Coordinates of N, CA and C and ligand atoms in Angstrom, one line a residue:
M4 N -23.9 9.5 19.7 CA -22.6 9.0 19.2 C -22.8 8.2 17.9
T5 N -21.9 8.4 17.0 CA -22.0 7.6 15.8 C -20.6 6.8 15.6
Y6 N -20.7 5.7 14.9 CA -19.5 5.0 14.6 C -18.7 5.7 13.5
I7 N -17.4 5.8 13.7 CA -16.5 6.6 12.8 C -15.6 5.6 12.0
L8 N -15.5 5.9 10.8 CA -14.5 5.1 10.0 C -13.1 5.5 10.4
P9 N -12.4 4.5 11.0 CA -11.0 4.8 11.5 C -10.1 5.2 10.4
K10 N -9.1 6.0 10.7 CA -8.1 6.4 9.7 C -7.2 5.2 9.4
L11 N -6.8 5.0 8.2 CA -5.8 4.0 7.8 C -4.4 4.5 8.3
A12 N -3.6 3.5 8.8 CA -2.3 3.9 9.3 C -1.3 3.9 8.2
Y13 N -1.7 3.7 6.9 CA -0.8 3.6 5.8 C -1.5 4.1 4.6
S14 N -0.8 4.3 3.5 CA -1.4 4.8 2.3 C -2.0 3.7 1.5
F15 N -2.9 4.0 0.5 CA -3.5 3.0 -0.3 C -2.5 2.1 -1.1
D16 N -1.4 2.6 -1.4 CA -0.4 1.8 -2.2 C 0.6 1.1 -1.3
A17 N 0.4 1.2 0.0 CA 1.5 0.7 0.9 C 1.6 -0.8 1.0
L18 N 0.5 -1.5 0.7 CA 0.4 -2.9 0.8 C 0.5 -3.6 -0.6
E19 N 1.1 -2.9 -1.5 CA 1.1 -3.5 -2.9 C 1.8 -4.8 -3.0
A20 N 2.6 -5.2 -2.1 CA 3.2 -6.5 -2.1 C 2.1 -7.6 -2.2
S21 N 0.9 -7.2 -1.7 CA -0.2 -8.2 -1.6 C -1.6 -7.6 -2.2
I22 N -1.8 -6.3 -1.9 CA -3.1 -5.7 -2.3 C -2.8 -4.4 -3.1
D23 N -3.3 -4.3 -4.3 CA -3.1 -3.2 -5.2 C -3.8 -1.9 -4.6
A24 N -3.3 -0.8 -5.0 CA -3.7 0.5 -4.5 C -5.2 0.7 -4.8
Q25 N -5.6 0.4 -6.0 CA -7.0 0.7 -6.4 C -8.0 -0.2 -5.5
T26 N -7.6 -1.4 -5.3 CA -8.5 -2.3 -4.4 C -8.5 -1.7 -3.0
M27 N -7.4 -1.3 -2.5 CA -7.4 -0.7 -1.2 C -8.3 0.5 -1.1
E28 N -8.2 1.4 -2.1 CA -8.9 2.7 -2.1 C -10.4 2.4 -2.1
I29 N -10.9 1.5 -3.0 CA -12.3 1.2 -3.1 C -12.8 0.5 -1.9
H30 N -12.0 -0.5 -1.4 CA -12.3 -1.3 -0.3 C -12.6 -0.4 1.0
Y31 N -11.6 0.5 1.2 CA -11.7 1.4 2.4 C -12.7 2.5 2.2
S32 N -12.6 3.3 1.1 CA -13.4 4.5 1.0 C -14.8 4.3 0.5
K33 N -15.1 3.1 -0.1 CA -16.4 2.8 -0.6 C -17.1 1.7 0.3
H34 N -16.5 0.5 0.3 CA -17.1 -0.6 1.1 C -17.1 -0.3 2.6
H35 N -15.9 -0.1 3.2 CA -15.9 0.1 4.6 C -16.7 1.4 5.0
Q36 N -16.6 2.4 4.2 CA -17.4 3.6 4.5 C -18.9 3.3 4.5
A37 N -19.3 2.5 3.5 CA -20.7 2.1 3.4 C -21.2 1.3 4.6
Y38 N -20.4 0.4 5.1 CA -20.8 -0.4 6.3 C -21.0 0.6 7.4
T39 N -20.1 1.6 7.5 CA -20.1 2.5 8.6 C -21.3 3.4 8.6
T40 N -21.6 4.0 7.4 CA -22.7 4.8 7.2 C -24.0 4.1 7.4
N41 N -24.1 2.8 6.9 CA -25.3 2.1 7.0 C -25.6 1.5 8.4
L42 N -24.5 1.3 9.2 CA -24.6 0.9 10.6 C -25.2 2.1 11.4
N43 N -24.7 3.3 11.1 CA -25.2 4.5 11.8 C -26.7 4.7 11.5
A44 N -27.0 4.5 10.2 CA -28.4 4.6 9.8 C -29.3 3.6 10.4
A45 N -28.8 2.4 10.5 CA -29.6 1.3 11.1 C -29.9 1.4 12.6
L46 N -29.0 2.1 13.2 CA -29.1 2.3 14.7 C -29.6 3.8 15.0
A47 N -30.0 4.5 14.0 CA -30.3 5.9 14.2 C -31.4 6.1 15.3
D48 N -32.4 5.2 15.3 CA -33.5 5.4 16.2 C -33.4 4.6 17.5
S49 N -32.2 4.1 17.7 CA -31.9 3.2 18.9 C -30.9 3.9 19.8
E50 N -30.9 3.7 21.1 CA -29.9 4.2 22.0 C -28.7 3.3 22.0
D51 N -28.8 2.2 21.2 CA -27.7 1.2 21.2 C -26.4 1.7 20.5
G52 N -26.6 2.8 19.7 CA -25.4 3.4 19.1 C -24.4 3.9 20.1
E53 N -24.8 4.0 21.3 CA -23.8 4.4 22.4 C -22.9 3.2 22.8
L54 N -23.3 2.0 22.4 CA -22.6 0.8 22.9 C -21.3 0.6 22.1
A55 N -20.3 0.0 22.7 CA -19.1 -0.5 22.0 C -19.6 -1.5 21.0
I56 N -19.0 -1.4 19.8 CA -19.4 -2.3 18.7 C -19.3 -3.8 19.1
E57 N -18.3 -4.1 20.0 CA -18.2 -5.5 20.4 C -19.5 -6.0 21.2
K58 N -20.0 -5.0 22.0 CA -21.2 -5.4 22.8 C -22.4 -5.6 21.8
I59 N -22.5 -4.8 20.8 CA -23.6 -5.1 19.8 C -23.5 -6.4 19.2
L60 N -22.2 -6.7 18.8 CA -22.0 -8.0 18.1 C -22.3 -9.2 19.0
Q61 N -21.9 -9.1 20.3 CA -22.1 -10.2 21.2 C -23.6 -10.4 21.5
S62 N -24.5 -9.5 21.1 CA -25.9 -9.7 21.3 C -26.7 -9.5 20.0
I63 N -26.0 -9.8 18.9 CA -26.5 -9.5 17.5 C -27.8 -10.1 17.2
S64 N -28.1 -11.2 17.9 CA -29.4 -11.9 17.6 C -30.6 -11.1 18.0
K65 N -30.4 -10.0 18.8 CA -31.5 -9.1 19.1 C -31.8 -8.1 18.0
Y66 N -30.9 -8.0 17.0 CA -31.0 -6.9 16.0 C -31.4 -7.3 14.7
S67 N -31.7 -6.3 13.8 CA -32.1 -6.6 12.5 C -31.0 -7.1 11.6
T68 N -31.3 -7.7 10.4 CA -30.3 -8.1 9.5 C -29.4 -6.9 9.1
A69 N -30.0 -5.7 8.9 CA -29.2 -4.6 8.5 C -28.1 -4.3 9.5
V70 N -28.5 -4.4 10.8 CA -27.5 -4.1 11.9 C -26.4 -5.2 11.8
R71 N -26.9 -6.5 11.7 CA -26.0 -7.6 11.7 C -24.9 -7.5 10.6
N72 N -25.4 -7.2 9.4 CA -24.5 -7.1 8.2 C -23.5 -5.9 8.3
N73 N -24.1 -4.8 8.8 CA -23.2 -3.5 8.8 C -22.4 -3.4 10.0
A74 N -22.9 -3.9 11.2 CA -22.0 -3.9 12.4 C -20.9 -4.9 12.2
G75 N -21.2 -6.0 11.6 CA -20.1 -7.0 11.2 C -19.1 -6.4 10.2
G76 N -19.6 -5.7 9.2 CA -18.8 -5.1 8.2 C -17.9 -4.0 8.8
Y77 N -18.5 -3.3 9.6 CA -17.7 -2.2 10.3 C -16.6 -2.7 11.2
Y78 N -16.9 -3.7 12.0 CA -15.9 -4.2 13.0 C -14.9 -5.0 12.2
N79 N -15.3 -5.9 11.3 CA -14.4 -6.8 10.6 C -13.3 -6.0 9.8
H80 N -13.7 -5.0 9.2 CA -12.7 -4.2 8.4 C -11.8 -3.4 9.3
N81 N -12.4 -2.9 10.5 CA -11.5 -2.2 11.4 C -10.3 -3.1 11.8
L82 N -10.7 -4.4 12.1 CA -9.7 -5.4 12.5 C -8.7 -5.7 11.4
F83 N -9.3 -5.9 10.2 CA -8.5 -6.2 9.0 C -7.4 -5.2 8.8
W84 N -7.8 -3.9 8.7 CA -6.8 -2.9 8.4 C -5.7 -2.8 9.5
E85 N -6.2 -3.1 10.8 CA -5.3 -3.0 11.9 C -4.2 -4.0 11.9
I86 N -4.5 -5.2 11.4 CA -3.5 -6.3 11.5 C -2.7 -6.4 10.2
L87 N -2.9 -5.5 9.3 CA -2.1 -5.5 8.1 C -1.1 -4.3 8.2
S88 N 0.1 -4.5 7.6 CA 1.1 -3.4 7.7 C 2.1 -3.5 6.5
P89 N 2.5 -2.3 6.1 CA 3.6 -2.3 5.0 C 4.9 -2.8 5.6
T90 N 5.1 -2.7 6.9 CA 6.3 -3.2 7.5 C 5.9 -4.2 8.6
P91 N 5.4 -5.3 8.2 CA 4.9 -6.3 9.1 C 6.0 -7.0 9.9
Q92 N 5.7 -7.3 11.1 CA 6.7 -8.2 11.9 C 6.2 -9.6 11.7
K93 N 7.0 -10.4 11.1 CA 6.5 -11.8 10.8 C 6.9 -12.8 11.9
N94 N 7.9 -12.4 12.7 CA 8.3 -13.4 13.7 C 7.9 -12.9 15.1
I95 N 7.2 -13.8 15.8 CA 6.8 -13.5 17.2 C 7.4 -14.6 18.0
H96 N 7.6 -14.4 19.3 CA 8.3 -15.3 20.2 C 7.6 -15.6 21.5
G97 N 6.4 -15.1 21.7 CA 5.8 -15.2 23.0 C 4.8 -16.4 23.1
V98 N 3.8 -16.2 24.0 CA 2.8 -17.2 24.3 C 2.0 -17.6 23.1
L99 N 1.6 -16.6 22.3 CA 0.8 -16.9 21.1 C 1.5 -17.8 20.2
K100 N 2.7 -17.6 19.9 CA 3.5 -18.5 19.1 C 3.5 -19.9 19.6
E101 N 3.7 -20.0 20.9 CA 3.7 -21.4 21.6 C 2.4 -22.1 21.4
K102 N 1.3 -21.3 21.6 CA -0.1 -21.9 21.4 C -0.3 -22.3 20.0
I103 N 0.2 -21.5 19.0 CA 0.0 -21.9 17.6 C 0.8 -23.2 17.3
E104 N 2.0 -23.2 17.8 CA 2.8 -24.4 17.5 C 2.3 -25.7 18.2
Q105 N 1.7 -25.5 19.4 CA 1.1 -26.7 20.0 C 0.0 -27.2 19.2
K106 N -0.8 -26.4 18.6 CA -2.0 -26.8 17.9 C -1.8 -27.1 16.4
W107 N -0.9 -26.3 15.8 CA -0.8 -26.5 14.3 C 0.7 -26.9 13.9
N108 N 1.6 -27.1 14.9 CA 3.0 -27.4 14.7 C 3.8 -26.2 14.3
S109 N 3.3 -25.3 13.4 CA 4.2 -24.2 13.0 C 3.3 -23.0 12.6
M110 N 3.8 -21.8 12.5 CA 3.1 -20.7 12.0 C 2.7 -20.9 10.5
E111 N 3.6 -21.6 9.8 CA 3.3 -21.8 8.4 C 2.1 -22.8 8.2
E112 N 2.0 -23.8 9.1 CA 0.9 -24.7 9.0 C -0.4 -24.1 9.5
L113 N -0.4 -23.2 10.4 CA -1.6 -22.4 10.8 C -2.1 -21.7 9.5
Q114 N -1.2 -21.0 8.8 CA -1.6 -20.2 7.6 C -2.1 -21.1 6.6
T115 N -1.6 -22.3 6.4 CA -2.1 -23.3 5.4 C -3.5 -23.7 5.8
A116 N -3.7 -23.9 7.1 CA -5.0 -24.4 7.6 C -6.1 -23.3 7.4
M117 N -5.6 -22.0 7.7 CA -6.6 -20.9 7.4 C -6.9 -20.7 6.0
N118 N -5.9 -20.9 5.1 CA -6.1 -20.7 3.7 C -7.1 -21.8 3.2
K119 N -6.9 -23.0 3.7 CA -7.8 -24.1 3.4 C -9.3 -23.8 3.7
L120 N -9.5 -23.3 4.9 CA -10.8 -22.8 5.3 C -11.3 -21.7 4.5
G121 N -10.4 -20.8 4.1 CA -10.8 -19.7 3.3 C -11.2 -20.1 1.9
L122 N -10.5 -21.1 1.4 CA -10.9 -21.6 0.0 C -12.2 -22.4 0.1
A123 N -12.5 -23.0 1.2 CA -13.7 -23.9 1.3 C -14.9 -23.0 1.5
R124 N -14.8 -21.7 1.9 CA -15.9 -20.8 2.1 C -16.6 -20.6 0.8
F125 N -17.8 -21.0 0.6 CA -18.5 -20.7 -0.6 C -19.1 -19.3 -0.6
G126 N -18.8 -18.5 -1.6 CA -19.4 -17.2 -1.6 C -18.5 -16.3 -0.7
S127 N -19.2 -15.3 -0.1 CA -18.4 -14.3 0.7 C -18.3 -14.6 2.1
G128 N -17.3 -14.1 2.8 CA -17.1 -14.4 4.2 C -15.7 -14.0 4.7
W129 N -15.4 -14.6 5.8 CA -14.1 -14.3 6.5 C -13.5 -15.6 7.0
V130 N -12.2 -15.6 7.2 CA -11.6 -16.7 8.0 C -10.9 -16.0 9.1
W131 N -10.9 -16.7 10.3 CA -10.6 -16.1 11.6 C -9.6 -16.9 12.4
L132 N -8.7 -16.2 13.1 CA -8.0 -16.8 14.2 C -8.6 -16.1 15.4
Y133 N -9.1 -16.8 16.4 CA -9.7 -16.1 17.5 C -9.4 -16.9 18.8
V134 N -9.7 -16.1 19.9 CA -9.5 -16.7 21.3 C -10.9 -17.1 21.8
K135 N -11.0 -18.4 22.2 CA -12.2 -18.9 22.7 C -12.4 -18.4 24.2
Y136 N -13.6 -18.5 24.7 CA -13.9 -18.0 26.1 C -13.0 -18.7 27.1
N137 N -12.5 -19.9 26.8 CA -11.7 -20.6 27.7 C -10.2 -20.3 27.6
G138 N -9.9 -19.3 26.7 CA -8.5 -18.9 26.5 C -7.8 -19.6 25.4
E139 N -8.3 -20.7 24.9 CA -7.6 -21.4 23.8 C -7.8 -20.7 22.5
I140 N -6.9 -21.0 21.5 CA -7.1 -20.3 20.2 C -7.7 -21.3 19.2
E141 N -8.4 -20.8 18.2 CA -9.1 -21.7 17.3 C -9.2 -20.9 15.9
I142 N -9.4 -21.6 14.9 CA -9.7 -21.0 13.6 C -11.1 -21.3 13.1
S143 N -11.7 -20.4 12.4 CA -13.0 -20.7 11.8 C -13.3 -19.8 10.6
S144 N -14.3 -20.1 9.9 CA -14.7 -19.3 8.8 C -16.2 -19.0 9.0
T145 N -16.6 -17.7 8.7 CA -18.0 -17.3 8.8 C -18.5 -16.7 7.5
A146 N -19.8 -16.8 7.2 CA -20.3 -16.2 6.0 C -20.6 -14.7 6.1
N147 N -20.7 -14.1 4.9 CA -21.1 -12.7 4.9 C -20.2 -11.8 5.7
Q148 N -20.8 -11.0 6.6 CA -20.0 -10.2 7.6 C -20.1 -10.7 9.0
D149 N -20.5 -11.9 9.2 CA -20.5 -12.5 10.5 C -19.1 -12.6 11.1
N150 N -19.0 -12.8 12.4 CA -17.6 -13.1 13.0 C -17.8 -13.8 14.3
P151 N -16.7 -14.3 14.9 CA -16.9 -15.1 16.1 C -17.5 -14.5 17.3
L152 N -17.5 -13.1 17.3 CA -18.2 -12.5 18.5 C -19.7 -12.7 18.5
M153 N -20.3 -12.9 17.4 CA -21.8 -12.9 17.3 C -22.4 -14.1 18.0
D154 N -23.4 -13.8 18.8 CA -24.1 -14.8 19.5 C -25.0 -15.7 18.6
T155 N -25.1 -15.4 17.3 CA -25.8 -16.2 16.4 C -25.0 -17.5 16.0
N156 N -23.7 -17.5 16.3 CA -22.9 -18.7 16.1 C -23.2 -19.7 17.2
L157 N -23.6 -20.9 16.8 CA -23.9 -21.9 17.8 C -22.6 -22.5 18.4
T158 N -21.5 -22.5 17.5 CA -20.2 -22.9 18.0 C -19.2 -21.9 17.5
D159 N -18.0 -22.1 17.7 CA -16.9 -21.2 17.2 C -17.1 -19.7 17.7
R160 N -17.4 -19.5 19.0 CA -17.5 -18.2 19.5 C -16.3 -17.8 20.3
G161 N -16.0 -16.5 20.2 CA -14.8 -15.9 20.9 C -14.4 -14.6 20.4
F162 N -13.2 -14.2 20.6 CA -12.7 -12.9 20.3 C -11.7 -12.9 19.1
P163 N -12.0 -12.4 18.0 CA -11.1 -12.4 16.8 C -9.8 -11.7 17.1
I164 N -8.7 -12.2 16.7 CA -7.4 -11.5 16.7 C -6.8 -11.3 15.3
L165 N -7.3 -12.1 14.4 CA -6.8 -12.0 13.0 C -8.0 -12.4 12.1
G166 N -8.3 -11.6 11.1 CA -9.4 -11.9 10.2 C -8.9 -11.6 8.8
I167 N -9.2 -12.5 7.8 CA -8.9 -12.3 6.4 C -10.2 -12.2 5.6
D168 N -10.3 -11.1 4.9 CA -11.5 -10.9 4.1 C -11.5 -11.8 2.9
L169 N -12.6 -12.5 2.7 CA -12.7 -13.5 1.6 C -13.7 -12.9 0.5
W170 N -14.2 -11.7 0.7 CA -15.1 -11.2 -0.3 C -14.3 -10.9 -1.6
E171 N -15.0 -11.1 -2.8 CA -14.3 -10.8 -4.0 C -13.8 -9.4 -4.1
H172 N -14.5 -8.4 -3.4 CA -14.1 -7.0 -3.5 C -12.7 -6.8 -2.9
A173 N -12.3 -7.8 -2.1 CA -10.9 -7.7 -1.4 C -9.8 -8.1 -2.3
Y174 N -10.1 -8.7 -3.5 CA -9.0 -9.2 -4.3 C -9.2 -9.3 -5.8
Y175 N -10.5 -9.1 -6.2 CA -10.8 -9.4 -7.6 C -10.0 -8.6 -8.7
L176 N -9.8 -7.3 -8.4 CA -9.1 -6.5 -9.4 C -7.7 -7.0 -9.8
N177 N -7.0 -7.5 -8.7 CA -5.7 -8.0 -8.9 C -5.6 -9.5 -9.2
Y178 N -6.4 -10.2 -8.5 CA -6.3 -11.7 -8.6 C -7.5 -12.4 -9.3
Q179 N -8.4 -11.6 -9.8 CA -9.6 -12.1 -10.4 C -10.2 -13.2 -9.6
N180 N -10.4 -14.4 -10.2 CA -11.1 -15.5 -9.5 C -10.1 -16.3 -8.6
R181 N -8.8 -15.9 -8.5 CA -7.8 -16.7 -7.9 C -7.7 -16.4 -6.4
R182 N -8.7 -16.8 -5.7 CA -8.7 -16.6 -4.2 C -7.5 -17.3 -3.6
A183 N -7.1 -18.4 -4.1 CA -5.9 -19.1 -3.5 C -4.7 -18.3 -3.6
D184 N -4.5 -17.6 -4.7 CA -3.3 -16.7 -4.8 C -3.3 -15.6 -3.9
Y185 N -4.5 -15.0 -3.8 CA -4.7 -13.9 -2.8 C -4.4 -14.3 -1.4
L186 N -4.9 -15.5 -1.0 CA -4.7 -16.0 0.3 C -3.2 -16.3 0.6
E187 N -2.5 -16.8 -0.4 CA -1.0 -17.0 -0.3 C -0.3 -15.7 0.0
K188 N -0.7 -14.7 -0.8 CA 0.1 -13.4 -0.7 C -0.3 -12.5 0.5
I189 N -1.5 -12.7 1.0 CA -1.9 -11.8 2.1 C -1.0 -11.9 3.3
W190 N -0.5 -13.1 3.5 CA 0.4 -13.3 4.7 C 1.6 -12.4 4.7
E191 N 2.0 -11.9 3.5 CA 3.2 -11.1 3.4 C 3.0 -9.7 4.1
V192 N 1.8 -9.4 4.3 CA 1.5 -8.1 5.0 C 0.8 -8.2 6.3
V193 N 0.6 -9.4 6.8 CA 0.0 -9.6 8.1 C 1.1 -9.3 9.2
D194 N 0.8 -8.4 10.1 CA 1.7 -8.0 11.2 C 1.4 -8.8 12.4
W195 N 2.2 -9.8 12.6 CA 2.0 -10.7 13.7 C 2.2 -10.0 15.1
K196 N 3.0 -9.0 15.1 CA 3.2 -8.2 16.3 C 1.8 -7.7 16.8
K197 N 1.1 -7.2 15.9 CA -0.2 -6.6 16.2 C -1.2 -7.7 16.6
V198 N -1.2 -8.9 15.9 CA -2.0 -10.0 16.3 C -1.7 -10.4 17.7
E199 N -0.4 -10.5 18.0 CA 0.1 -10.9 19.4 C -0.4 -9.9 20.4
E200 N -0.4 -8.6 20.1 CA -0.9 -7.6 21.0 C -2.3 -7.8 21.3
K201 N -3.1 -8.1 20.3 CA -4.5 -8.3 20.5 C -4.8 -9.5 21.4
Y202 N -4.0 -10.6 21.1 CA -4.1 -11.8 21.9 C -3.8 -11.5 23.4
S203 N -2.7 -10.8 23.6 CA -2.3 -10.5 25.0 C -3.4 -9.7 25.7
L204 N -4.0 -8.8 25.0 CA -5.0 -7.9 25.6 C -6.2 -8.7 26.0
I205 N -6.6 -9.6 25.1 CA -7.8 -10.4 25.3 C -7.6 -11.4 26.5
I206 N -6.4 -12.0 26.5 CA -6.1 -13.0 27.6 C -6.1 -12.3 28.9
S207 N -5.6 -11.1 29.0 CA -5.5 -10.3 30.2 C -6.9 -9.9 30.7
Q208 N -7.9 -9.9 29.9 CA -9.2 -9.5 30.3 C -10.2 -10.7 30.5
L209 N -9.7 -11.9 30.2 CA -10.6 -13.1 30.4 C -10.9 -13.3 31.8
Ligands
LIG302 MN1 -14.3 -6.3 2.6

């Protein structure tokens, strides 16, 4: 078995409200493809290529740096494309919204808190909304292609339900050095319905 680059559910120019078509095309067909290809190469001599990607990430401390970087890159982008949409549902009404409002007062304040973490990340990385093992939700930022699933995290472990790519390749063509502007605009294409679905699925399996 090899890991497959998932098909995008929308065209490269579909998210232009926030991400330009050229950035989308390069990001998906060059960067994400490269993580996928390099992950398969890094696991070529191992039987672990049979495992679900989440299982590899949850025991990533056993693997090489090449597997860590590319398994992270593969999984993180799968999630990123999944929670973005040209027709995003911005209003949710269920348990996830209640949890967010308990902790951050409002959806807007959660986004502000995530943007602040994203701006504080030096160099490349991601900012996350994730479900902790105890079922509570939390936000964090990780470097490079790490994520909350990885057992190399001493704290901040759990199941990601929303990830924002902070690498310059995610925004530089359109926003240049203005990561803050990118982070403001990205929320216009985040599909909260999808994030809520991921939350419900994880909670049901805890
Ligand atoms: Mn990226």
